[in-house]
Amino acid sequence: MNASLTVAEPPVLDCEQTVRRLWDYLDQQLSVLETHAVDQHLRDCKTMCASHFAFERAFLGVVRSARPTNVVSDALRLRIQALMTKDDFPNRGEET
C-alpha cells in the first residue's frame, strides 16, 4: 500500500478571525497551523492588523518587564500544592 503523507495547510484568516486570536498568538498558545495562519495574515494584510499586533506585542512587553519575577515564595507554593493534594479538594470541572 502506498500511503502518501499530506501536509495540512494553514487556514486563510480574515482580519476579524486574526484579531480574535491576538492574545493567544502573543502568548504562544495557538497550534502550529493557527500560528502560521496568523503569521501569513500579518504578512499579507493591507489594513491595520500588523500595526495592531505590534502595539499589543509592545504593550505585553512593557507589562512583562514591569511585573515582579518572584511573586510566589517557594513556601507558599508548597502550601498550595499540599492543599490541592488533599482528598477533600474538589477537582477542576467536577460538580460539588
PDB file of C-alpha atoms in Angstrom:
ATOM      1  CA  MET A   1       0.000   0.000   0.000  1.00  0.00           C
ATOM      2  CA  ASN A   2       1.385   3.390  -0.957  1.00  0.00           C
ATOM      3  CA  ALA A   3       0.261   5.879   1.656  1.00  0.00           C
ATOM      4  CA  SER A   4       1.184   9.466   0.986  1.00  0.00           C
ATOM      5  CA  LEU A   5       1.505  11.955   3.780  1.00  0.00           C
ATOM      6  CA  THR A   6      -0.434  15.148   3.363  1.00  0.00           C
ATOM      7  CA  VAL A   7       0.711  18.325   4.997  1.00  0.00           C
ATOM      8  CA  ALA A   8      -2.131  20.395   6.367  1.00  0.00           C
ATOM      9  CA  GLU A   9      -2.275  23.906   5.029  1.00  0.00           C
ATOM     10  CA  PRO A  10      -2.940  26.710   7.490  1.00  0.00           C
ATOM     11  CA  PRO A  11      -6.404  28.209   7.205  1.00  0.00           C
ATOM     12  CA  VAL A  12      -6.777  31.564   5.476  1.00  0.00           C
ATOM     13  CA  LEU A  13      -7.870  34.087   8.090  1.00  0.00           C
ATOM     14  CA  ASP A  14      -9.609  37.402   7.619  1.00  0.00           C
ATOM     15  CA  CYS A  15      -8.880  40.410   9.855  1.00  0.00           C
ATOM     16  CA  GLU A  16     -11.606  39.621  12.390  1.00  0.00           C
ATOM     17  CA  GLN A  17     -10.509  35.999  12.766  1.00  0.00           C
ATOM     18  CA  THR A  18      -6.905  37.124  13.154  1.00  0.00           C
ATOM     19  CA  VAL A  19      -7.691  39.734  15.807  1.00  0.00           C
ATOM     20  CA  ARG A  20      -9.744  37.169  17.760  1.00  0.00           C
ATOM     21  CA  ARG A  21      -6.567  35.106  18.031  1.00  0.00           C
ATOM     22  CA  LEU A  22      -4.499  38.099  19.174  1.00  0.00           C
ATOM     23  CA  TRP A  23      -3.802  37.234  22.805  1.00  0.00           C
ATOM     24  CA  ASP A  24      -3.387  33.501  22.227  1.00  0.00           C
ATOM     25  CA  TYR A  25      -0.966  34.277  19.400  1.00  0.00           C
ATOM     26  CA  LEU A  26       1.078  36.663  21.507  1.00  0.00           C
ATOM     27  CA  ASP A  27       1.083  34.207  24.418  1.00  0.00           C
ATOM     28  CA  GLN A  28       2.161  31.427  22.019  1.00  0.00           C
ATOM     29  CA  GLN A  29      -0.935  29.358  22.825  1.00  0.00           C
ATOM     30  CA  LEU A  30      -2.046  28.614  19.258  1.00  0.00           C
ATOM     31  CA  SER A  31      -1.437  25.423  17.360  1.00  0.00           C
ATOM     32  CA  VAL A  32       1.338  25.437  14.779  1.00  0.00           C
ATOM     33  CA  LEU A  33      -1.200  25.702  11.951  1.00  0.00           C
ATOM     34  CA  GLU A  34      -3.040  28.602  13.560  1.00  0.00           C
ATOM     35  CA  THR A  35       0.236  30.387  14.291  1.00  0.00           C
ATOM     36  CA  HIS A  36       1.237  30.028  10.632  1.00  0.00           C
ATOM     37  CA  ALA A  37      -2.189  31.312   9.569  1.00  0.00           C
ATOM     38  CA  VAL A  38      -1.851  34.400  11.769  1.00  0.00           C
ATOM     39  CA  ASP A  39       1.717  34.971  10.557  1.00  0.00           C
ATOM     40  CA  GLN A  40       0.547  34.719   6.944  1.00  0.00           C
ATOM     41  CA  HIS A  41      -2.312  37.161   7.515  1.00  0.00           C
ATOM     42  CA  LEU A  42       0.004  39.664   9.214  1.00  0.00           C
ATOM     43  CA  ARG A  43       2.424  39.454   6.262  1.00  0.00           C
ATOM     44  CA  ASP A  44      -0.295  39.871   3.640  1.00  0.00           C
ATOM     45  CA  CYS A  45      -2.824  42.178   5.356  1.00  0.00           C
ATOM     46  CA  LYS A  46      -3.185  45.567   3.727  1.00  0.00           C
ATOM     47  CA  THR A  47      -5.188  47.086   6.594  1.00  0.00           C
ATOM     48  CA  MET A  48      -4.063  47.783  10.154  1.00  0.00           C
ATOM     49  CA  CYS A  49      -3.658  44.253  11.533  1.00  0.00           C
ATOM     50  CA  ALA A  50       0.143  44.326  11.636  1.00  0.00           C
ATOM     51  CA  SER A  51       0.274  47.665  13.463  1.00  0.00           C
ATOM     52  CA  HIS A  52      -2.470  46.481  15.823  1.00  0.00           C
ATOM     53  CA  PHE A  53      -0.476  43.369  16.686  1.00  0.00           C
ATOM     54  CA  ALA A  54       2.740  45.402  17.015  1.00  0.00           C
ATOM     55  CA  PHE A  55       1.042  47.670  19.557  1.00  0.00           C
ATOM     56  CA  GLU A  56      -0.303  44.734  21.565  1.00  0.00           C
ATOM     57  CA  ARG A  57       3.076  42.981  21.458  1.00  0.00           C
ATOM     58  CA  ALA A  58       4.780  46.147  22.749  1.00  0.00           C
ATOM     59  CA  PHE A  59       2.118  46.505  25.462  1.00  0.00           C
ATOM     60  CA  LEU A  60       2.706  42.937  26.636  1.00  0.00           C
ATOM     61  CA  GLY A  61       6.440  43.528  26.644  1.00  0.00           C
ATOM     62  CA  VAL A  62       6.035  46.502  28.962  1.00  0.00           C
ATOM     63  CA  VAL A  63       3.702  44.549  31.251  1.00  0.00           C
ATOM     64  CA  ARG A  64       6.097  41.593  31.391  1.00  0.00           C
ATOM     65  CA  SER A  65       9.088  43.777  32.188  1.00  0.00           C
ATOM     66  CA  ALA A  66       7.188  45.689  34.899  1.00  0.00           C
ATOM     67  CA  ARG A  67       5.928  42.687  36.867  1.00  0.00           C
ATOM     68  CA  PRO A  68       7.940  41.198  39.703  1.00  0.00           C
ATOM     69  CA  THR A  69       9.701  37.988  38.728  1.00  0.00           C
ATOM     70  CA  ASN A  70       9.405  36.149  42.066  1.00  0.00           C
ATOM     71  CA  VAL A  71       5.837  36.794  43.128  1.00  0.00           C
ATOM     72  CA  VAL A  72       5.223  33.479  44.913  1.00  0.00           C
ATOM     73  CA  SER A  73       7.618  32.167  47.527  1.00  0.00           C
ATOM     74  CA  ASP A  74       8.576  28.506  47.497  1.00  0.00           C
ATOM     75  CA  ALA A  75       6.960  28.081  50.938  1.00  0.00           C
ATOM     76  CA  LEU A  76       3.629  29.416  49.666  1.00  0.00           C
ATOM     77  CA  ARG A  77       3.837  27.255  46.533  1.00  0.00           C
ATOM     78  CA  LEU A  78       4.391  24.131  48.693  1.00  0.00           C
ATOM     79  CA  ARG A  79       1.467  25.007  50.979  1.00  0.00           C
ATOM     80  CA  ILE A  80      -0.833  25.437  47.995  1.00  0.00           C
ATOM     81  CA  GLN A  81       0.322  22.162  46.431  1.00  0.00           C
ATOM     82  CA  ALA A  82      -0.255  20.357  49.743  1.00  0.00           C
ATOM     83  CA  LEU A  83      -3.780  21.764  49.973  1.00  0.00           C
ATOM     84  CA  MET A  84      -4.542  20.735  46.405  1.00  0.00           C
ATOM     85  CA  THR A  85      -3.497  17.146  47.002  1.00  0.00           C
ATOM     86  CA  LYS A  86      -5.839  16.703  49.968  1.00  0.00           C
ATOM     87  CA  ASP A  87      -8.679  14.255  49.338  1.00  0.00           C
ATOM     88  CA  ASP A  88     -11.351  16.857  50.060  1.00  0.00           C
ATOM     89  CA  PHE A  89     -10.046  19.297  47.412  1.00  0.00           C
ATOM     90  CA  PRO A  90     -12.543  19.238  44.501  1.00  0.00           C
ATOM     91  CA  ASN A  91     -11.113  18.559  41.048  1.00  0.00           C
ATOM     92  CA  ARG A  92     -11.498  21.213  38.387  1.00  0.00           C
ATOM     93  CA  GLY A  93     -14.613  20.685  36.347  1.00  0.00           C
ATOM     94  CA  GLU A  94     -16.197  18.385  38.897  1.00  0.00           C
ATOM     95  CA  GLU A  95     -19.595  19.291  40.287  1.00  0.00           C
ATOM     96  CA  THR A  96     -19.676  19.931  44.018  1.00  0.00           C
TER      97      THR A  96
END
